[in-house]
Short mmCIF file of C-alpha atoms in Angstrom, two decimals:
data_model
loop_
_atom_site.label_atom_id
_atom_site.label_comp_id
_atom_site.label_asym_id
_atom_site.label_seq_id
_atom_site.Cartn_x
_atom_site.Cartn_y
_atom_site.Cartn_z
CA UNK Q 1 0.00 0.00 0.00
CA UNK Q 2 0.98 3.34 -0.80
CA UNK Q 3 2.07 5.74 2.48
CA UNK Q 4 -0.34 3.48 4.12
CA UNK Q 5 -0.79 5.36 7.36
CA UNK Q 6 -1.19 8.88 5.75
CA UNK Q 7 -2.95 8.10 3.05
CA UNK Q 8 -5.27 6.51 4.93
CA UNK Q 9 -5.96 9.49 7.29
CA UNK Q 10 -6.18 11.83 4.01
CA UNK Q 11 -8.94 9.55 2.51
CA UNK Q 12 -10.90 10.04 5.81
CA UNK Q 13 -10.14 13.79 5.92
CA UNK Q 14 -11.20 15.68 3.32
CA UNK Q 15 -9.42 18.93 4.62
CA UNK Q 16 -6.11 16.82 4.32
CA UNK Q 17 -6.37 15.97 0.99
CA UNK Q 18 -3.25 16.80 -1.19
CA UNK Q 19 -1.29 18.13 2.12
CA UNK Q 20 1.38 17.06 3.98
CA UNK Q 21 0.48 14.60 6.58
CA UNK Q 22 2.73 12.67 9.00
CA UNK Q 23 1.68 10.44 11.50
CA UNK Q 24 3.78 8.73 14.85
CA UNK Q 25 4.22 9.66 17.66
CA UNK Q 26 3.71 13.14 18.34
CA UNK Q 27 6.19 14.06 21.58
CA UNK Q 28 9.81 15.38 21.62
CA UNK Q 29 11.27 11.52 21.66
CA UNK Q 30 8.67 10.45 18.76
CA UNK Q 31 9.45 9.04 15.35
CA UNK Q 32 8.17 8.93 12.15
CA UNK Q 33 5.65 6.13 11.03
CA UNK Q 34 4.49 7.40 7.95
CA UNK Q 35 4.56 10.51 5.79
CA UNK Q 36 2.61 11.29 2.40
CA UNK Q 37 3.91 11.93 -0.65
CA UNK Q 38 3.29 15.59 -0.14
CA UNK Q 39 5.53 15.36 2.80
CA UNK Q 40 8.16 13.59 1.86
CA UNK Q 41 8.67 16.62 -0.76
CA UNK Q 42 10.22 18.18 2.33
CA UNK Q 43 12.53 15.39 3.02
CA UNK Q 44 10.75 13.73 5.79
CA UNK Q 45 10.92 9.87 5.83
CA UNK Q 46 9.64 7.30 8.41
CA UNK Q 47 11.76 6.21 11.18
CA UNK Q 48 12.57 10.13 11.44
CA UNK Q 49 12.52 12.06 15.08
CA UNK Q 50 9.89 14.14 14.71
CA UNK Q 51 11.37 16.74 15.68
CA UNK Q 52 12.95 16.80 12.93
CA UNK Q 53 9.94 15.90 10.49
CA UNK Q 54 8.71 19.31 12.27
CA UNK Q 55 11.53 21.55 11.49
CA UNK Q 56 11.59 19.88 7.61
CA UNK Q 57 7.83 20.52 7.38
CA UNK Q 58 6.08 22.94 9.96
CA UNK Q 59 3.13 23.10 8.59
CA UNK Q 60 2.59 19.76 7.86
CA UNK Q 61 -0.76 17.81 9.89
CA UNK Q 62 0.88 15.71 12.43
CA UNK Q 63 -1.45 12.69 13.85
CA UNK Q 64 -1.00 10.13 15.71
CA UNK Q 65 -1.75 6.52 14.66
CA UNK Q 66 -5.12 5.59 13.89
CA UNK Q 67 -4.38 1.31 14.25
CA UNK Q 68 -7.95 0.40 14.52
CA UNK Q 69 -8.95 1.56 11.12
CA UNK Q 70 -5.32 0.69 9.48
CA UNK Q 71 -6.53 -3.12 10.78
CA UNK Q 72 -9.66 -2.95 9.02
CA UNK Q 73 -8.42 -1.75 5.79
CA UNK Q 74 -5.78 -4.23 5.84
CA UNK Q 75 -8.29 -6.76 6.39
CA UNK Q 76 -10.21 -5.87 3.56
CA UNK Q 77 -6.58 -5.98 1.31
CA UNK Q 78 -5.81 -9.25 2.47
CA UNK Q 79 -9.18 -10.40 1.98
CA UNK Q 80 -8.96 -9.92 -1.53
CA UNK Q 81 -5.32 -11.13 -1.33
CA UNK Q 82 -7.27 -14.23 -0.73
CA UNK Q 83 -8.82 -14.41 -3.42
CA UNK Q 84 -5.98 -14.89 -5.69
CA UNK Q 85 -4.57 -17.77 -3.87
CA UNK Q 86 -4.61 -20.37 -1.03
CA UNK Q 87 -0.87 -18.99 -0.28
CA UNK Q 88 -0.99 -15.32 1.16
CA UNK Q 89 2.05 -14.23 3.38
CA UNK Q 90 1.31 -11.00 5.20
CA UNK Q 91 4.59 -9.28 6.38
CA UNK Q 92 2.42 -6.50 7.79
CA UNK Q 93 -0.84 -4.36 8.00
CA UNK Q 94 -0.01 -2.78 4.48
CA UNK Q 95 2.00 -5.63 2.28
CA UNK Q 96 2.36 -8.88 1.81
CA UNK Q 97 3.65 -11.89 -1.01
CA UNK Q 98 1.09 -13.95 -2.95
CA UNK Q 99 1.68 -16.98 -4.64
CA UNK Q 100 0.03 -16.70 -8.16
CA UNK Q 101 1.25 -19.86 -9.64
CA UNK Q 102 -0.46 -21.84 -6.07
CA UNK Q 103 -3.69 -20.15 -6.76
CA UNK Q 104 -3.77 -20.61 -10.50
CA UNK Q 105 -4.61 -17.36 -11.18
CA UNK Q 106 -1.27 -16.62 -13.81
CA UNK Q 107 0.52 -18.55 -15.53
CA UNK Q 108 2.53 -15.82 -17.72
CA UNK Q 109 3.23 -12.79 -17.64
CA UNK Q 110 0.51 -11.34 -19.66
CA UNK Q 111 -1.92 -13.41 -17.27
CA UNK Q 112 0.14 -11.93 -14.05
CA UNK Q 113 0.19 -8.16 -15.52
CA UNK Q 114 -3.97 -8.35 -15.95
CA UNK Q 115 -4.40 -10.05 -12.66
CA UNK Q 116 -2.00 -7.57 -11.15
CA UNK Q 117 -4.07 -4.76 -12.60
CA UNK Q 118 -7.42 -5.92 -11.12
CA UNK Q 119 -6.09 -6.45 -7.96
CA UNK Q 120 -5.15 -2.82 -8.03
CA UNK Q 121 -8.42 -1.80 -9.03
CA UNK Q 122 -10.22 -3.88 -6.92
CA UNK Q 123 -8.30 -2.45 -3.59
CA UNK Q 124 -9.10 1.51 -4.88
CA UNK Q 125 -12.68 0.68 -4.99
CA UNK Q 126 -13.19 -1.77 -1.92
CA UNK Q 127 -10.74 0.84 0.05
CA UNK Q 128 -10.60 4.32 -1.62
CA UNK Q 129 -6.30 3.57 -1.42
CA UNK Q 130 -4.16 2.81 -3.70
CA UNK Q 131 -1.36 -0.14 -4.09
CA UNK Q 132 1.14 -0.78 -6.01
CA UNK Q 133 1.89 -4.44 -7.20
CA UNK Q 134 5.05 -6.15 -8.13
CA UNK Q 135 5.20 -9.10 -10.04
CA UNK Q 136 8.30 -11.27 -10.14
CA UNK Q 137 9.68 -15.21 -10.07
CA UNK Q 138 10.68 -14.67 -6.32
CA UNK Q 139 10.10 -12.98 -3.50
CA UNK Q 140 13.18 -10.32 -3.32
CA UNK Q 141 12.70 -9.79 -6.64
CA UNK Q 142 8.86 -8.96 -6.29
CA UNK Q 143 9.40 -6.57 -3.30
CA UNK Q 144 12.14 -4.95 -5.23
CA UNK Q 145 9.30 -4.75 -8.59
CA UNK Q 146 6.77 -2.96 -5.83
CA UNK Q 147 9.06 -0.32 -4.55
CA UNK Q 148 10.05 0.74 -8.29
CA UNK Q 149 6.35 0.79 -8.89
CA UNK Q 150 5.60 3.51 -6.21
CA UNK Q 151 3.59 5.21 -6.26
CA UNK Q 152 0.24 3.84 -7.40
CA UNK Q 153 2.10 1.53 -10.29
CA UNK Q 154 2.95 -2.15 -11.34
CA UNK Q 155 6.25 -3.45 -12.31
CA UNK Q 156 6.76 -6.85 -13.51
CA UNK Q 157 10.85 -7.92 -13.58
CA UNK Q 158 10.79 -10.46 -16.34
CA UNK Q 159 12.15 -14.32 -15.74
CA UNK Q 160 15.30 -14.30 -17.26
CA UNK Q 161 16.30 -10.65 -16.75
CA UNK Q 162 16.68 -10.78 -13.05
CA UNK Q 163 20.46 -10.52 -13.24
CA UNK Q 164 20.74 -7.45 -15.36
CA UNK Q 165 17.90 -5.76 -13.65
CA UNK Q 166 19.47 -6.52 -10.55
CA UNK Q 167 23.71 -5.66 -11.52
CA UNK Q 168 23.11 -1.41 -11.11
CA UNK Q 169 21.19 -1.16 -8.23
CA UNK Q 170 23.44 -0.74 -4.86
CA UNK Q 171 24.17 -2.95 -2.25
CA UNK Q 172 21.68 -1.97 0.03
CA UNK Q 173 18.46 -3.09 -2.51
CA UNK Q 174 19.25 -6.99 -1.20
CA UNK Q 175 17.68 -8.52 2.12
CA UNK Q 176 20.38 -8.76 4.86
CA UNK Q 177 22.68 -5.96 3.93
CA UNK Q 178 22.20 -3.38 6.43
CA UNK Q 179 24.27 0.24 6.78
CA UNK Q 180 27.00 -1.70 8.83
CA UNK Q 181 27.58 -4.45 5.95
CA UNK Q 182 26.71 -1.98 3.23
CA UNK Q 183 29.87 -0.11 5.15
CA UNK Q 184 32.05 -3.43 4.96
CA UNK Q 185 31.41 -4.33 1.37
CA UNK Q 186 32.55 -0.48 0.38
CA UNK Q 187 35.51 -0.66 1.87
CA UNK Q 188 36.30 -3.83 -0.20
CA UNK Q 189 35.13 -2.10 -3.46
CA UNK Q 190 31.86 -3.19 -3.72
CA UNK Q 191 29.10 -0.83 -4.07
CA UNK Q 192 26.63 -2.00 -6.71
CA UNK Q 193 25.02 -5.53 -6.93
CA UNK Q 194 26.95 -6.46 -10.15
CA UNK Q 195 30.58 -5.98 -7.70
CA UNK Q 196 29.12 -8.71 -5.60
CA UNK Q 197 28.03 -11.20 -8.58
CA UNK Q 198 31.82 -10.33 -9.86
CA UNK Q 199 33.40 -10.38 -6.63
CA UNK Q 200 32.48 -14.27 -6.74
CA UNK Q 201 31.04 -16.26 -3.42
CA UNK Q 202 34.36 -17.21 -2.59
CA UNK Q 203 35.27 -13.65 -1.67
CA UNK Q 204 32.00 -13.01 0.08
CA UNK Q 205 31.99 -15.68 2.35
CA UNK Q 206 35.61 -14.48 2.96
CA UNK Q 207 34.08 -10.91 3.85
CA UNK Q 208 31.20 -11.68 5.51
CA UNK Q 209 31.14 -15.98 6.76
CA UNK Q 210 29.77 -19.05 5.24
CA UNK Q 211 26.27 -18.34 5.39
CA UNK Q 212 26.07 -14.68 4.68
CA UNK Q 213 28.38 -14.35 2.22
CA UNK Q 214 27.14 -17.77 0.10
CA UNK Q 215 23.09 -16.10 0.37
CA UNK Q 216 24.19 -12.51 -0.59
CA UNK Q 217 26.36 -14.01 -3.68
CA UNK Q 218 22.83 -15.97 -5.07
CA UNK Q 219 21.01 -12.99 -4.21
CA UNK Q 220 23.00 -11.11 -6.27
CA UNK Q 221 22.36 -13.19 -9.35
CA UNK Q 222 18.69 -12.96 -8.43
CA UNK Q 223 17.97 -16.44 -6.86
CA UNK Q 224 15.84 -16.26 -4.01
CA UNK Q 225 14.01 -20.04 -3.35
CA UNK Q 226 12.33 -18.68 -0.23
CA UNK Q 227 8.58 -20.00 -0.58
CA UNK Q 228 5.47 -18.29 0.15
CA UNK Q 229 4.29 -19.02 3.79
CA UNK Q 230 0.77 -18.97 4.36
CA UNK Q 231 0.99 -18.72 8.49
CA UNK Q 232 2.59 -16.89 10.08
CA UNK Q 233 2.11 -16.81 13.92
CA UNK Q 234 2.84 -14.13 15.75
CA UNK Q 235 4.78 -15.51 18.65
CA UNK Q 236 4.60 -12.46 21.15
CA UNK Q 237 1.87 -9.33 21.30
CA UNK Q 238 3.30 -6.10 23.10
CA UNK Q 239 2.99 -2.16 23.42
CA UNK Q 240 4.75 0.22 24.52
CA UNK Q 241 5.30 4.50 24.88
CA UNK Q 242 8.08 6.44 24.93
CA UNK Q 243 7.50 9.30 27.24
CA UNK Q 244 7.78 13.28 26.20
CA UNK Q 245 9.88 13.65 29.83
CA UNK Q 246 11.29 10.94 32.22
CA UNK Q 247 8.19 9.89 34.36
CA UNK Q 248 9.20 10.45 38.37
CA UNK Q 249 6.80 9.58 40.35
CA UNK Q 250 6.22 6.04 41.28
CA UNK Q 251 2.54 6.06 41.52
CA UNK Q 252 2.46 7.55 37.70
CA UNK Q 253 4.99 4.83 36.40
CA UNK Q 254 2.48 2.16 38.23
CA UNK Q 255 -0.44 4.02 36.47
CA UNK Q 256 1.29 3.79 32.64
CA UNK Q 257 1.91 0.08 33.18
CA UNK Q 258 -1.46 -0.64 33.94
CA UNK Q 259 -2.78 1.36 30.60
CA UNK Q 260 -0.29 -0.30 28.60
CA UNK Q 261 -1.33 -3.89 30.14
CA UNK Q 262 -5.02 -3.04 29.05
CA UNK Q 263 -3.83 -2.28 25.57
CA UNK Q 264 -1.90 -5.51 25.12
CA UNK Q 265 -4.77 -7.32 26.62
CA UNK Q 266 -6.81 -5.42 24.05
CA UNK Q 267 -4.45 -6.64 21.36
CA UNK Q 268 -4.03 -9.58 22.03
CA UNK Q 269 -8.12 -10.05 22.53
CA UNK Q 270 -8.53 -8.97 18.64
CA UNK Q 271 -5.84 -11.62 18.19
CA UNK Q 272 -8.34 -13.71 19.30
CA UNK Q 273 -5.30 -15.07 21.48
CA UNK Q 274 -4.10 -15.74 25.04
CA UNK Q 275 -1.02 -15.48 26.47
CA UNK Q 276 0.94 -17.82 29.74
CA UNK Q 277 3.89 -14.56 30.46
CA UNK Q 278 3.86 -11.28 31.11
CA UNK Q 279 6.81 -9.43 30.50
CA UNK Q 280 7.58 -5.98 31.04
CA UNK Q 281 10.06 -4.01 29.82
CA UNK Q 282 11.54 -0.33 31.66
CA UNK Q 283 14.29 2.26 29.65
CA UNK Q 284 15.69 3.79 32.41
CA UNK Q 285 17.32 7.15 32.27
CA UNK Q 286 20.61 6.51 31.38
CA UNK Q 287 19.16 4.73 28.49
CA UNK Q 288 19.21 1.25 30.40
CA UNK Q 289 16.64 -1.21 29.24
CA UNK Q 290 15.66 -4.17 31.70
CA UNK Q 291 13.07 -6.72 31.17
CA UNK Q 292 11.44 -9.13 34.00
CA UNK Q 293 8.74 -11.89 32.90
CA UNK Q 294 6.04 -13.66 34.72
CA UNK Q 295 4.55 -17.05 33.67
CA UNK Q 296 0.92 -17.22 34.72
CA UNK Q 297 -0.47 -20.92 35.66
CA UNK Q 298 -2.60 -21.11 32.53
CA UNK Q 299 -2.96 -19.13 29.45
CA UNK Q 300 -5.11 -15.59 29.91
CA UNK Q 301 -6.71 -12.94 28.46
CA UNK Q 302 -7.61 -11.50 31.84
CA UNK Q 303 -6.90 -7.47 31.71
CA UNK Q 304 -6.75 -7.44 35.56
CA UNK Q 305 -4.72 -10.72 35.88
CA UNK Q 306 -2.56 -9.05 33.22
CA UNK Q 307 -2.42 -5.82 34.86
CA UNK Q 308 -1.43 -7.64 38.35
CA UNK Q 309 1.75 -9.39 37.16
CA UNK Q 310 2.47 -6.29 35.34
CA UNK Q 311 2.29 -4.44 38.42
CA UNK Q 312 4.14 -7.48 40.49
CA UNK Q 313 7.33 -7.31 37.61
CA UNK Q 314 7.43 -3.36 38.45
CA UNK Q 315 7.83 -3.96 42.57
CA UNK Q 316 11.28 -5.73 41.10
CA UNK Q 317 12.85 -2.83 38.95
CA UNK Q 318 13.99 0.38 40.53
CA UNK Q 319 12.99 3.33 38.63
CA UNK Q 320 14.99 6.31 40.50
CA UNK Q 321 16.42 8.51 38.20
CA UNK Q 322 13.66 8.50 35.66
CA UNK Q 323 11.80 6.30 32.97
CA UNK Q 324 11.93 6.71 29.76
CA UNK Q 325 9.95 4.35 28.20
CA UNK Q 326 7.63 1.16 29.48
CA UNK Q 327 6.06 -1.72 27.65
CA UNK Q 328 3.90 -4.74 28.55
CA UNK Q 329 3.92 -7.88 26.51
CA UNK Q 330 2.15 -11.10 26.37
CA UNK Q 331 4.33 -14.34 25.28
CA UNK Q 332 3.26 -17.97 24.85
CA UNK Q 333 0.13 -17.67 23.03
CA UNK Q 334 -2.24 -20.17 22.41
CA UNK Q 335 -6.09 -20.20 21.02
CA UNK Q 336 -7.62 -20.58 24.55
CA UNK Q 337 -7.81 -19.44 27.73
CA UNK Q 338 -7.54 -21.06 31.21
CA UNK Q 339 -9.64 -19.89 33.76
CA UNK Q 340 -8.17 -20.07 37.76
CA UNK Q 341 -9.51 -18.78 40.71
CA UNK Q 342 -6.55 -16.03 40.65
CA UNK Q 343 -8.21 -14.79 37.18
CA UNK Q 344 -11.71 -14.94 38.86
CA UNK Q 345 -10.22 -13.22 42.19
CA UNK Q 346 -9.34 -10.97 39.53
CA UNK Q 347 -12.17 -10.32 37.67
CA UNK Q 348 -14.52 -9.95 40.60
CA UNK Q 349 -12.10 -7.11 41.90
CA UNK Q 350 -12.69 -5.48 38.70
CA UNK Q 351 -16.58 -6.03 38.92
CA UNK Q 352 -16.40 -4.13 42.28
CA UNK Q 353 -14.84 -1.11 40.71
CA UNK Q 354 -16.00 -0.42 36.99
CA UNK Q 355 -12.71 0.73 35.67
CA UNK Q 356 -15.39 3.27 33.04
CA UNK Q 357 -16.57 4.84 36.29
CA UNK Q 358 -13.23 5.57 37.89
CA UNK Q 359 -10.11 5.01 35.51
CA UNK Q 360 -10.71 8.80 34.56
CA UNK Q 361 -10.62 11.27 37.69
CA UNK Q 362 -7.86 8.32 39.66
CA UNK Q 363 -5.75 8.82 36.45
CA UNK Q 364 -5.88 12.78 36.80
CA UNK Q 365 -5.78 12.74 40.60
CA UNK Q 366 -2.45 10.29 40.23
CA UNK Q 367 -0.96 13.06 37.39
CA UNK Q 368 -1.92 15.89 39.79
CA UNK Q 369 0.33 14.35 43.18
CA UNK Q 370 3.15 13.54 40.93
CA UNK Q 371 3.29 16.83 39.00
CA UNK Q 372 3.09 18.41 42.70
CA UNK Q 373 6.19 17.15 43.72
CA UNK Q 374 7.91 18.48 40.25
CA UNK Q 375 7.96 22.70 40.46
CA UNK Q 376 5.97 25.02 39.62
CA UNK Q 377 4.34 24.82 36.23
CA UNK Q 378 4.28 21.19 36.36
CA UNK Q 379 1.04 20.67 37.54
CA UNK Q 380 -0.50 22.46 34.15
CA UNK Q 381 1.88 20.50 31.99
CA UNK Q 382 0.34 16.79 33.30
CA UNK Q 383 -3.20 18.24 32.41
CA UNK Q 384 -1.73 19.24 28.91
CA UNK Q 385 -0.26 15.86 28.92
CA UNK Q 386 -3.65 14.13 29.97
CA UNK Q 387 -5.24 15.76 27.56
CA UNK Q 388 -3.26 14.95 24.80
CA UNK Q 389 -3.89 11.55 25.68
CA UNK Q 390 -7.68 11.62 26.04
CA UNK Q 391 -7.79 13.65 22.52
CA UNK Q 392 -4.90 12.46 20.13
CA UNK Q 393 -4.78 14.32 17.38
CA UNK Q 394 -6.59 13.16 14.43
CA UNK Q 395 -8.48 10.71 16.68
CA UNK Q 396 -12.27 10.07 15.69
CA UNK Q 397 -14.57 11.47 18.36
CA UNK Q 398 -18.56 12.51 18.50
CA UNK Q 399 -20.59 15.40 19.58
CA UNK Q 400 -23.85 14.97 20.45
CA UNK Q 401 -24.88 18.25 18.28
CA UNK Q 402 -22.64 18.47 15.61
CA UNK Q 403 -22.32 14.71 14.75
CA UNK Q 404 -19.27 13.04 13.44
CA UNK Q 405 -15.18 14.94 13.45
CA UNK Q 406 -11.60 14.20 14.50
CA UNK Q 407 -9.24 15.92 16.83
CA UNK Q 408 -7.12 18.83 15.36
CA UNK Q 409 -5.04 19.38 18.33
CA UNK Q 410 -5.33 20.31 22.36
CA UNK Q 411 -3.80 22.48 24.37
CA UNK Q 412 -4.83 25.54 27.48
CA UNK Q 413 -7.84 23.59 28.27
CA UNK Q 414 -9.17 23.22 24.38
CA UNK Q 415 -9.59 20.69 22.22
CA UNK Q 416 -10.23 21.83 18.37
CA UNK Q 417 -12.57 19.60 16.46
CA UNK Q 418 -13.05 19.17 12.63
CA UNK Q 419 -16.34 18.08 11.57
CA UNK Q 420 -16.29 16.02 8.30
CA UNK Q 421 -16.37 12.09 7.26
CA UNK Q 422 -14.89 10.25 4.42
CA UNK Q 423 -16.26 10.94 1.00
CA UNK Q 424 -17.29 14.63 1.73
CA UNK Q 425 -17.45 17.12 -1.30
CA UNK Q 426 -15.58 19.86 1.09
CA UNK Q 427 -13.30 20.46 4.18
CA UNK Q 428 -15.81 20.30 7.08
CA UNK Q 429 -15.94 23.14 9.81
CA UNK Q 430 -13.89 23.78 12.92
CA UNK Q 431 -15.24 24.04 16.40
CA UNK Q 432 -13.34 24.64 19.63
CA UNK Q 433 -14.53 22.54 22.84
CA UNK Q 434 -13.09 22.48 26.56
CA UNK Q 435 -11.80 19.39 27.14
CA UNK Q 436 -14.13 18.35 29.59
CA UNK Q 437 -17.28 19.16 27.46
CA UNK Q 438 -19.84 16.16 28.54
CA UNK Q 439 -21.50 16.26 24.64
CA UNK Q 440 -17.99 15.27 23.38
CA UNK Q 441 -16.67 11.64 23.54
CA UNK Q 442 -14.46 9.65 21.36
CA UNK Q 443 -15.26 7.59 18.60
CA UNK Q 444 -14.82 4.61 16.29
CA UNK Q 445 -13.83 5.04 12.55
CA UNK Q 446 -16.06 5.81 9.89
CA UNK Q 447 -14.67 3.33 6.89
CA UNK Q 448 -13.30 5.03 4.17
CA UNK Q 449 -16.00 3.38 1.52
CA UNK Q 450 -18.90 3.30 3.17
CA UNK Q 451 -20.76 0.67 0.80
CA UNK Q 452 -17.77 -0.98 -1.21
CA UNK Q 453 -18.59 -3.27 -4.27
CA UNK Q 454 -18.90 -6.74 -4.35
CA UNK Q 455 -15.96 -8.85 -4.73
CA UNK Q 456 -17.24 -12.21 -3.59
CA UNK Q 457 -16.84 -13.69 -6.90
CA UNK Q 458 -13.70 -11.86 -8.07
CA UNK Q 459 -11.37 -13.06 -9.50
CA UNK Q 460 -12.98 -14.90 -12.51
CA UNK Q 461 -11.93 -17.82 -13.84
CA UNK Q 462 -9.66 -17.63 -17.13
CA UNK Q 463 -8.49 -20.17 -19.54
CA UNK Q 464 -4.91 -21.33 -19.12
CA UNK Q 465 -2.06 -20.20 -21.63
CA UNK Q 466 -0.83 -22.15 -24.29
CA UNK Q 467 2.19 -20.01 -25.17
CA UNK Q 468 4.34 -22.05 -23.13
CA UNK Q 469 5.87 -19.23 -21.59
CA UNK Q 470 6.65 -19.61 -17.65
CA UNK Q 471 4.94 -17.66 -15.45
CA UNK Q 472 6.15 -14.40 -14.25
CA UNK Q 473 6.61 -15.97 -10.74
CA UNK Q 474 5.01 -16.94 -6.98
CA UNK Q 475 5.43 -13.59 -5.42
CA UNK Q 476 3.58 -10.57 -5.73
CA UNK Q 477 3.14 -7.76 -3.33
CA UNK Q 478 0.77 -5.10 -2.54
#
């Protein structure tokens, strides 16, 4: 998919529409997760501190992550990835290889460049997005096809033309070479992929060991025998934030660990999973990471048994000097869960004290005693901060008046609404709200399409070729 995150958030935004938009994480210490086209004009690129992206592009819309509808549209991708074949290997929300040749759905190239083309049409009108597709005899060489196709394009690298196509481009293009062996091989004299093919494996494995060295010298000749692998189970489900300042106060740091258990739990819920240990992980300071785990008696998917061993793993770690980041994950999964009378102790704690009713006004009372023991001013800055949290920018949310609208941005009590929905004609209006305002609350996505079209019985069957020409390959990716 094509600047998945932003575009997504421009399709639901009509004000956004041709601007820049960059969306991550939105304090001092956040990065980059996606930027549109628009903004990447100005030289910002994911994985950049957004500080940075700020200074490139000030006036830019900065959001922060919208997962529940990037899950949804990536549902409805791979749902039509489906289609195409019994062999669909997601590598994340917004790509993934296909295996053509497994689903008979190509069996040359012609038949893989007009399959290709549906399936880019299809995903525009099922998700108002575009992809881009490339089509190739391997993997590698299929991801490599989908970048040159960027934006919005298809590129099919033809079987027998993988090693030309391949000699120009530099090091970097193949899996496994990273900055630090890009750095090695340049020092030797090899910059491009043809040095490598010339260089001979001999040399390679030299450079860089027997296993390295042997894959990156068939790599560079453009075999890659890799198959397509349908599952793909996730072994671990986690969260975590990075904090705008180091978090002080012990109470607070209890308080983030318990919000980030509920996420994981939520997580791993839509996972339709359960997890046996909790681990949690603390980045002191001094940049010091330390993780401690906790193996339940049975598998869970228990928020307050998960919030408990959180909350047990934190007594263990000291956190003087500051915190920098926290994050709660949930290992050993497995498709059930196992109730225990320490889940149901649990539970029925919970029961007595609706976390709805209470998690709000504890949360700010805990923000307000830890910002008293920080100065003067601090006290203000955790309501700024609580805010932010309660309204992220370019989060959906609902007013009982003027229907429908996402958060602009918070700040001196405010929060600064945008009415509009997918598929408006025009930029909607903008309203300013205090942040407590009872006929405000937040929402769920709108989808982008509201009624898609019908692509049960897509794709339709075709004859098979008799040209006797191979097929293009078993990987293609969105």
């Amino acid at each position: 998919m094509d600047a998945f995150y932003a575009s997504a958030e421009q399709a639901a935004k009509p004000s956004l529409r041709g601007k820049p938009v960059v969306v991550g994480g939105l304090g001092p210490r956040g990065v980059v997760a996606t930027a549109s086209y628009e903004a990447r004009r100005f030289g910002v690129h994911s994985a950049m501190p957004m500080a940075q992206a700020r200074r490139l592009a000030p006036n830019a819309a900065y959001l922060v992550p919208r997962f529940t509808l990037y899950r949804s549209v990536s549902d409805q991708v791979m749902e039509l990835l489906g289609r195409l074949s019994p062999l669909v290997e997601p590598l994340s929300l917004d790509e993934a290889f296909v295996d053509l040749e497994a689903g008979g759905t190509a069996d040359d190239t012609a038949s893989a460049l007009e399959i290709g083309r549906e399936l880019r049409a299809a995903i525009q009108a099922v998700t108002g997005l575009s992809g881009s597709v490339g089509l190739a005899g391997s993997k590698m060489l299929a991801k490599i096809a989908s970048e040159e196709a960027k934006p919005d394009g298809i590129r099919l690298i033809e079987p027998g033309t993988e090693r030309a196509h391949l000699a120009p481009m530099p090091v970097r293009t193949l899996p496994g070479v990273g900055p630090a062996t890009a750095d090695h091989l340049r020092r030797a004299g090899m910059t491009t992929v043809n040095d490598l093919a010339e260089a001979g494996e001999a040399e390679l494995i030299r450079l860089l060991g027997k296993a390295h060295g042997a894959a990156l010298h068939r790599m560079a000749y453009g075999f890659d025998d890799r198959p397509v692998v349908a599952e793909r189970d996730a072994k671990s489900v986690s969260v975590e934030d990075t904090f705008d300042m180091d978090l002080h106060d012990r109470v607070r740091v209890r308080t983030e660990v318990e919000r980030l258990a509920d996420r994981c739990v939520q997580r791993l819920r839509g996972a339709g999973r359960s997890g046996r240990t909790v681990v949690l992980k603390v980045r002191r300071y001094d940049f010091s990471t330390l993780t401690r785990s906790e193996t339940l008696r049975g598998p869970t998917d228990d928020p307050a048994v998960v919030r408990e061993a959180a909350a047990r793993l934190l007594e263990a770690v000291d956190t003087t000097g500051g915190v920098r980041l926290l994050g709660v994950g949930v290992t050993g999964l497995a498709d059930y869960t196992q109730e225990d009378l320490f889940a149901q102790a649990a539970g029925a704690r919970a029961a007595a004290a609706p976390e709805d009713d209470v998690a709000a006004p504890q949360e700010a009372a805990e923000a307000r005693a830890g910002a008293a023991d920080d100065g003067p001013g601090a006290e203000e800055a955790a309501a700024e901060q609580l805010a932010a949290r309660r309204w992220p920018a370019g989060h959906d949310v609902l007013h009982e008046v003027h229907g429908h609208g996402w958060v602009q941005g918070s700040g001196v009590g405010r929060v600064t609404v945008r009415f509009e929905e997918p598929g408006a004609a025009a930029p909607g209006r903008g309203r300013p709200f205090r942040v407590d305002d009872p006929a405000l609350r937040p929402a769920d996505p709108l989808p982008l399409v509201p009624d898609p079209p019908d692509y049960s019985s897509w794709p339709a069957s075709r004859p098979k070729s008799r040209s006797g020409a191979g097929a293009p390959g078993a990987a293609s990716r969105p």
